[in-house]
mmCIF file with all atom_site columns, C-alpha atoms in Angstrom:
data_model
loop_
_atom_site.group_PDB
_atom_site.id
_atom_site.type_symbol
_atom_site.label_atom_id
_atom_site.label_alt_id
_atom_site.label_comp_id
_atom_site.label_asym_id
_atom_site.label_entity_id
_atom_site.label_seq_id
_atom_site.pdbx_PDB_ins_code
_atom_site.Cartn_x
_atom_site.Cartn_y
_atom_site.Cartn_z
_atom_site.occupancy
_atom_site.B_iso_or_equiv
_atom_site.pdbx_formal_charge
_atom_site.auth_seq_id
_atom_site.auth_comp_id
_atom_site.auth_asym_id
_atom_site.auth_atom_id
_atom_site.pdbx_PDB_model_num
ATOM 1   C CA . UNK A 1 1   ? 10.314  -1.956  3.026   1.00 86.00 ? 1   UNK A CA 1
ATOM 2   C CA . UNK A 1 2   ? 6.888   -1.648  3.435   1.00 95.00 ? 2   UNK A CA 1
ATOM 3   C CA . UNK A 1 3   ? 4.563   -4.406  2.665   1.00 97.00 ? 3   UNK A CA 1
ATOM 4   C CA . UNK A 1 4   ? 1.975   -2.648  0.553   1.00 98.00 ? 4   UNK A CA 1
ATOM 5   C CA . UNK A 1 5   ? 4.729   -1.271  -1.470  1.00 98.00 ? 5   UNK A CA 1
ATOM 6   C CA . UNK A 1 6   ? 7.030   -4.424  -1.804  1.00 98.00 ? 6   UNK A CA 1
ATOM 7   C CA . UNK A 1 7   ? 3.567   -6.412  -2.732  1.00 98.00 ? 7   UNK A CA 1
ATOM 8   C CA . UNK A 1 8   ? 2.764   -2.977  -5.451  1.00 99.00 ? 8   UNK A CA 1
ATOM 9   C CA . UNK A 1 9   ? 6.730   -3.442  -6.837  1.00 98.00 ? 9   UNK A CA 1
ATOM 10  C CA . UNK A 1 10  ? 6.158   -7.108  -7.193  1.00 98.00 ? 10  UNK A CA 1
ATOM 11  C CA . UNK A 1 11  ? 2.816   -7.051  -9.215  1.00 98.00 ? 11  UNK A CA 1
ATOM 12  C CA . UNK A 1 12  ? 4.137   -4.568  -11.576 1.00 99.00 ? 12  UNK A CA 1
ATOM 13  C CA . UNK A 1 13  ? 7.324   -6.366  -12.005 1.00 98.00 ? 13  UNK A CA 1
ATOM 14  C CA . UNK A 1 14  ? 5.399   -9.972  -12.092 1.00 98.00 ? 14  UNK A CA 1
ATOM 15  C CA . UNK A 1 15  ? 3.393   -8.333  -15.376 1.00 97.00 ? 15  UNK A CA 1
ATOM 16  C CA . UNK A 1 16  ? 6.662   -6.928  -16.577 1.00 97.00 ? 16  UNK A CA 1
ATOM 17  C CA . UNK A 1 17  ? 7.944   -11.031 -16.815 1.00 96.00 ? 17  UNK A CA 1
ATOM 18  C CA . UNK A 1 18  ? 4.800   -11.762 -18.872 1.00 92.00 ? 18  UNK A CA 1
ATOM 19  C CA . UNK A 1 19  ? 5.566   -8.898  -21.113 1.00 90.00 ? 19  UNK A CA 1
ATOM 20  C CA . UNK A 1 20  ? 7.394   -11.319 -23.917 1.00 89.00 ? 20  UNK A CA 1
ATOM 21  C CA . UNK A 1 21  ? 4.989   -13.411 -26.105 1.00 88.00 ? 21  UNK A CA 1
ATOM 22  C CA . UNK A 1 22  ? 5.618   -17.049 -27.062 1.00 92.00 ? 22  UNK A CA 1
ATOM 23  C CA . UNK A 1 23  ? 4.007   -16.026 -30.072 1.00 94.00 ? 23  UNK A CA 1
ATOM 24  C CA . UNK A 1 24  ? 7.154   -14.520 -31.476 1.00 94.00 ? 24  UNK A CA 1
ATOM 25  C CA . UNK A 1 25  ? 9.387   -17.838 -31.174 1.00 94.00 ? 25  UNK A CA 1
ATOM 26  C CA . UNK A 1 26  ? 6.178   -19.311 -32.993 1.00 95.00 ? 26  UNK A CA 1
ATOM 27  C CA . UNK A 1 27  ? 6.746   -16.996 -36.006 1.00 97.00 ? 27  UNK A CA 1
ATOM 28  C CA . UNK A 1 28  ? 10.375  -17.134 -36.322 1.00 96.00 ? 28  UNK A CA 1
ATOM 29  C CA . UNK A 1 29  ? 11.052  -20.524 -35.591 1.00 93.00 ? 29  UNK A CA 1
ATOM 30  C CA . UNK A 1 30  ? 8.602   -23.489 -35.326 1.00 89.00 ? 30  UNK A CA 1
ATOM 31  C CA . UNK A 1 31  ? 5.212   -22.524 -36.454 1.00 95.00 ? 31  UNK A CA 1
ATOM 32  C CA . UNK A 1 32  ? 2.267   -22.882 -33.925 1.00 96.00 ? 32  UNK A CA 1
ATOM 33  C CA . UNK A 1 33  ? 1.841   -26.138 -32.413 1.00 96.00 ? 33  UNK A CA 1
ATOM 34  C CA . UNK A 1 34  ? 0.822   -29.177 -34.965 1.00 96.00 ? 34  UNK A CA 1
ATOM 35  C CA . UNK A 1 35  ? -2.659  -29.341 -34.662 1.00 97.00 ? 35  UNK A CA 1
ATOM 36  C CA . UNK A 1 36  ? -5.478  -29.387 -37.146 1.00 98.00 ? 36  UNK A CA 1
ATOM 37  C CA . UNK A 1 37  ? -6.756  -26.135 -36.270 1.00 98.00 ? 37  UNK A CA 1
ATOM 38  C CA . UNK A 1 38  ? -3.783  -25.061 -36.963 1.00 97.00 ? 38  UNK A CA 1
ATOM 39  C CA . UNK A 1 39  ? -2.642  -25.700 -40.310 1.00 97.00 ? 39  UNK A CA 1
ATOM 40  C CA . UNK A 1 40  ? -3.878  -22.788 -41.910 1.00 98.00 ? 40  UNK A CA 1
ATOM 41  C CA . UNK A 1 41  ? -1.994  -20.652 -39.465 1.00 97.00 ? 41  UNK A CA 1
ATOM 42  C CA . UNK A 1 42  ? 1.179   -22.394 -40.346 1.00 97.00 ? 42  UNK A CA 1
ATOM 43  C CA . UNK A 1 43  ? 0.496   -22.404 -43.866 1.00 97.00 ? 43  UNK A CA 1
ATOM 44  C CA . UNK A 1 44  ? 0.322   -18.267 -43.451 1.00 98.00 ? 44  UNK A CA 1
ATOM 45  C CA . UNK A 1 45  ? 3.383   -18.772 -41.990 1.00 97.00 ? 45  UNK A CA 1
ATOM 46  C CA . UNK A 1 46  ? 5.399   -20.568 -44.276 1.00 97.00 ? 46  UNK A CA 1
ATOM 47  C CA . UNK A 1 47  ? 4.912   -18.066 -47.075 1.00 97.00 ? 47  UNK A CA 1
ATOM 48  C CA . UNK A 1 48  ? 6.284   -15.061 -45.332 1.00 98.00 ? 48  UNK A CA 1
ATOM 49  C CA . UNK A 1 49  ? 9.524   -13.909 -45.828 1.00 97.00 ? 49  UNK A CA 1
ATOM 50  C CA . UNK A 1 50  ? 11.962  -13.152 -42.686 1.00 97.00 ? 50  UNK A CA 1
ATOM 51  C CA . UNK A 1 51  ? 11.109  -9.418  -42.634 1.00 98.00 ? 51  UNK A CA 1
ATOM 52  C CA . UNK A 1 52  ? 7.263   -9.755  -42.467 1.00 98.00 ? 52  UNK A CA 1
ATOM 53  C CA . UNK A 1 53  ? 7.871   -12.195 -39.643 1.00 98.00 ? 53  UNK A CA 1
ATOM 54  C CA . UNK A 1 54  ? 9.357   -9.741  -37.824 1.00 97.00 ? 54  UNK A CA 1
ATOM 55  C CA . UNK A 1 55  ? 7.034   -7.221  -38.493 1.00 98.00 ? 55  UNK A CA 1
ATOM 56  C CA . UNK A 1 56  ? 4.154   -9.379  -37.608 1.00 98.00 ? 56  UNK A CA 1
ATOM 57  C CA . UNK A 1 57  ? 6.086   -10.330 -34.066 1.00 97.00 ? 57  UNK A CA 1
ATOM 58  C CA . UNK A 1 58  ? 5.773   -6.916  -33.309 1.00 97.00 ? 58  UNK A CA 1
ATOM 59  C CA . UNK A 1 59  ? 2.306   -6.347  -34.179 1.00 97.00 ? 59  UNK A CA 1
ATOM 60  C CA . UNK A 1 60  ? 1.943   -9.504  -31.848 1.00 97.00 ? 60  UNK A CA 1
ATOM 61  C CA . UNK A 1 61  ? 4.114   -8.220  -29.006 1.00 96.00 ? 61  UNK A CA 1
ATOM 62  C CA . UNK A 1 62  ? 2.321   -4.540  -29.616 1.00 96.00 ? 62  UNK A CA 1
ATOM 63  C CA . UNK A 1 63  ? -1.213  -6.193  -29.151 1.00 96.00 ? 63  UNK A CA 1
ATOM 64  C CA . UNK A 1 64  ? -0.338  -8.154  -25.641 1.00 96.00 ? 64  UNK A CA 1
ATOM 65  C CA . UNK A 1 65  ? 1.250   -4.935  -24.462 1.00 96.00 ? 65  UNK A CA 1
ATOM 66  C CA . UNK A 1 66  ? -2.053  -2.851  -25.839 1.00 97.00 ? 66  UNK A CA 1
ATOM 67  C CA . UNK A 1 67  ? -3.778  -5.706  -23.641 1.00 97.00 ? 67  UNK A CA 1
ATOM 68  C CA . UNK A 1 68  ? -1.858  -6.032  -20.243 1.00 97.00 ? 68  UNK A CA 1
ATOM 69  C CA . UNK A 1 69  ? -1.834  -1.558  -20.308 1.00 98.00 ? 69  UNK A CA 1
ATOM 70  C CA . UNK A 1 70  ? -5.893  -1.928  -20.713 1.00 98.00 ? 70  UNK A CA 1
ATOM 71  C CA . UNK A 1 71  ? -6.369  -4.049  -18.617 1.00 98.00 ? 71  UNK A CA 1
ATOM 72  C CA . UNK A 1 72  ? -3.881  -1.961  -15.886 1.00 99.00 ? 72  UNK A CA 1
ATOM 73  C CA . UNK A 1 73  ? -5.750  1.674   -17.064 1.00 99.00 ? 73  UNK A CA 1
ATOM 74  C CA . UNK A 1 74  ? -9.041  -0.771  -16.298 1.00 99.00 ? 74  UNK A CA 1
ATOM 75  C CA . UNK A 1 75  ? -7.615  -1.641  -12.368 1.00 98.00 ? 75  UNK A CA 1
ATOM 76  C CA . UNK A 1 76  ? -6.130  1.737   -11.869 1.00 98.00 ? 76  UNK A CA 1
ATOM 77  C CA . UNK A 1 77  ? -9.472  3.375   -12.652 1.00 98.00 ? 77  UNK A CA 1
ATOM 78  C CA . UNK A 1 78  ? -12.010 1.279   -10.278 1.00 99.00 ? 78  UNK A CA 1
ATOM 79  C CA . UNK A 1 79  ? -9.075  1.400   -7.838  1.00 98.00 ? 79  UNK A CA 1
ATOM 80  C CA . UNK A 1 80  ? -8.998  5.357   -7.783  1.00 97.00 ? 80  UNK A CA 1
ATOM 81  C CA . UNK A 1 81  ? -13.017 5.477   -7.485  1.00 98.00 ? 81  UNK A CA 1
ATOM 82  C CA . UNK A 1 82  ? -12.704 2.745   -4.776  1.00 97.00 ? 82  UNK A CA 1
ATOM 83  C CA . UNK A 1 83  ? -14.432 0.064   -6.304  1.00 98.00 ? 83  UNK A CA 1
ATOM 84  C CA . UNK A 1 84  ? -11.836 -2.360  -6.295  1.00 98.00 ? 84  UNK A CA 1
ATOM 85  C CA . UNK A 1 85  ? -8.572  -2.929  -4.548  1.00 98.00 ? 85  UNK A CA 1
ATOM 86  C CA . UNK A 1 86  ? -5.459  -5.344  -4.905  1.00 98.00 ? 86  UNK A CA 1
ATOM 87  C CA . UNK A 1 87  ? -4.391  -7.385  -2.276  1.00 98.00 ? 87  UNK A CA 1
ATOM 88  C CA . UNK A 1 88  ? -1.746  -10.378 -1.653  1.00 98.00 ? 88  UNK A CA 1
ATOM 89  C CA . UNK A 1 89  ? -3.397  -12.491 0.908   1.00 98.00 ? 89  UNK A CA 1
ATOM 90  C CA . UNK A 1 90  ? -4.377  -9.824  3.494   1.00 98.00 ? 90  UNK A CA 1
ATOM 91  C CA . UNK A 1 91  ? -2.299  -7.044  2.512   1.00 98.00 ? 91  UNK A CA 1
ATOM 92  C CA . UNK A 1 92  ? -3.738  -4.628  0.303   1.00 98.00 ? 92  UNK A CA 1
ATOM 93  C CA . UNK A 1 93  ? -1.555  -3.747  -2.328  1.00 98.00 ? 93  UNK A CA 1
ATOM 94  C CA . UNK A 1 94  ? -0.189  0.559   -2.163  1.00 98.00 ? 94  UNK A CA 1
ATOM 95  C CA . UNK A 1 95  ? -2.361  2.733   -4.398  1.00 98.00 ? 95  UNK A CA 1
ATOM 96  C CA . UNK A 1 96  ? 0.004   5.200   -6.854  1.00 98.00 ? 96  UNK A CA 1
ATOM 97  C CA . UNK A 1 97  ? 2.340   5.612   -4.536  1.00 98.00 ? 97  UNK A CA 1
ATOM 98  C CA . UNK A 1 98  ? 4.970   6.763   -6.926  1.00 98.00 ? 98  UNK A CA 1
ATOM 99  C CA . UNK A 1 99  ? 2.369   9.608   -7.857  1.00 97.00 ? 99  UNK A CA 1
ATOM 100 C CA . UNK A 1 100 ? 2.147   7.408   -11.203 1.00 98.00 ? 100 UNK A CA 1
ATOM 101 C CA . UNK A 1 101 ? -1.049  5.075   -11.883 1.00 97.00 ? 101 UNK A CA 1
ATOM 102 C CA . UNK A 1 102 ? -0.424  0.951   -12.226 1.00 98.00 ? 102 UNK A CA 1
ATOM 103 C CA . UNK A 1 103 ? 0.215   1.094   -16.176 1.00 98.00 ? 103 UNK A CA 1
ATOM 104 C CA . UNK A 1 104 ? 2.672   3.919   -16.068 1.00 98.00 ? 104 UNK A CA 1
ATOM 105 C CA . UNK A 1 105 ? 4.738   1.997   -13.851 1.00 98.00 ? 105 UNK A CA 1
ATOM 106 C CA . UNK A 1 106 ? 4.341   -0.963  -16.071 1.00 98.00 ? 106 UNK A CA 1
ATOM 107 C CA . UNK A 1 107 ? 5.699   1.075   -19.024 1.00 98.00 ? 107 UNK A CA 1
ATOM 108 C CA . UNK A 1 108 ? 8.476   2.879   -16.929 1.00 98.00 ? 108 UNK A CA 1
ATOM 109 C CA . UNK A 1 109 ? 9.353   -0.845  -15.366 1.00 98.00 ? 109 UNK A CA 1
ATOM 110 C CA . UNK A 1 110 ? 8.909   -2.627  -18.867 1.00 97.00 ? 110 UNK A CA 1
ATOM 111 C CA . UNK A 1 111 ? 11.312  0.075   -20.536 1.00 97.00 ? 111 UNK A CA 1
ATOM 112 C CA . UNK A 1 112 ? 14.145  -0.668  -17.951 1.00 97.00 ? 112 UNK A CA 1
ATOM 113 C CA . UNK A 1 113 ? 13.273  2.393   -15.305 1.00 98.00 ? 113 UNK A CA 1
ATOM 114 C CA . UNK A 1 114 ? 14.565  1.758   -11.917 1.00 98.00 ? 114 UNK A CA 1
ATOM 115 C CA . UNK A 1 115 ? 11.402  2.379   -9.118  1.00 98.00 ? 115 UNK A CA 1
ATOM 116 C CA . UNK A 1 116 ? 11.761  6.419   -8.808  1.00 97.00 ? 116 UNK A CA 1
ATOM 117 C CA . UNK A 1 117 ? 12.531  6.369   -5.341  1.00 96.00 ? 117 UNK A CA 1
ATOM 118 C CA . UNK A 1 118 ? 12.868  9.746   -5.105  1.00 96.00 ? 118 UNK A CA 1
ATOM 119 C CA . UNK A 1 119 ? 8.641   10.309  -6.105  1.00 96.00 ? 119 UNK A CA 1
ATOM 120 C CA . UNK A 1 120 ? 8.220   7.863   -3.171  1.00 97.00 ? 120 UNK A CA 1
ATOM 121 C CA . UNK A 1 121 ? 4.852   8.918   -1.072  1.00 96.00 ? 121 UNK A CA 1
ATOM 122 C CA . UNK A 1 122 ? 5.578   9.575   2.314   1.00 94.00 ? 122 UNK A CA 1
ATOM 123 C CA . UNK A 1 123 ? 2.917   6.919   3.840   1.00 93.00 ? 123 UNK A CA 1
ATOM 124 C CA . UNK A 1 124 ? 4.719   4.143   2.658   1.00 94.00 ? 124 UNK A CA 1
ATOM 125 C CA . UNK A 1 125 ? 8.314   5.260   3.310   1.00 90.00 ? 125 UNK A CA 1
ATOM 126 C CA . UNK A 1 126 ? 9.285   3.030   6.282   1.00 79.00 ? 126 UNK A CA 1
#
């Protein structure tokens, strides 16, 4: 495979592993950690009932996906106008080369999508 592509595939699949937030065992099981600044958090907490914990885990798990696809629509953007590029050590990192920017594939790849082979640009089909 080629490099820039394996390195592209393993960036977007690296985010995809940091898709799942801590936060949500937090909630649902142990409170955050015992600290002072913390307390009030925990007290908030403890006066939910099951269902408003889970629908607070997903406004948590919707806000650090709103954040990593920003952040990716932010890359994707200076990358297009060629004001920033990805590399891993000396390789630079392939730019769209399903046809599809960096978040898309993160939502594709964080919804279960195999890589569409198939869309595959021909400069890094080796």
């Amino acid at each position: 495979m080629n490099k820039r592509l394996e390195y592209y595939k393993q960036f977007i699949d690296d985010l995809v592993k940091l898709k799942p937030t801590v936060l949500k065992r937090w909630v649902l099981e142990k409170g955050w950690p015992k600290l002072d600044e913390n307390k009030k958090i925990n007290k908030f907490l403890s006066r939910l009932k099951q269902e408003d914990k889970e629908i607070l885990c997903e406004l948590l798990q919707q806000a650090r996906d709103g954040g990593i696809h920003d952040t990716l629509v932010y890359l994707n953007e200076k990358i297009i106008l060629n004001e920033f590029k990805l590399y891993k050590g000396d390789t630079q990192l392939a730019v769209e080369p399903y046809g599809t920017e960096l978040f898309w594939d993160w939502v594709a790849r964080s919804e279960g999508d195999e890589w569409p082979e198939h869309q595959l640009d021909d400069d890094y089909k080796t």
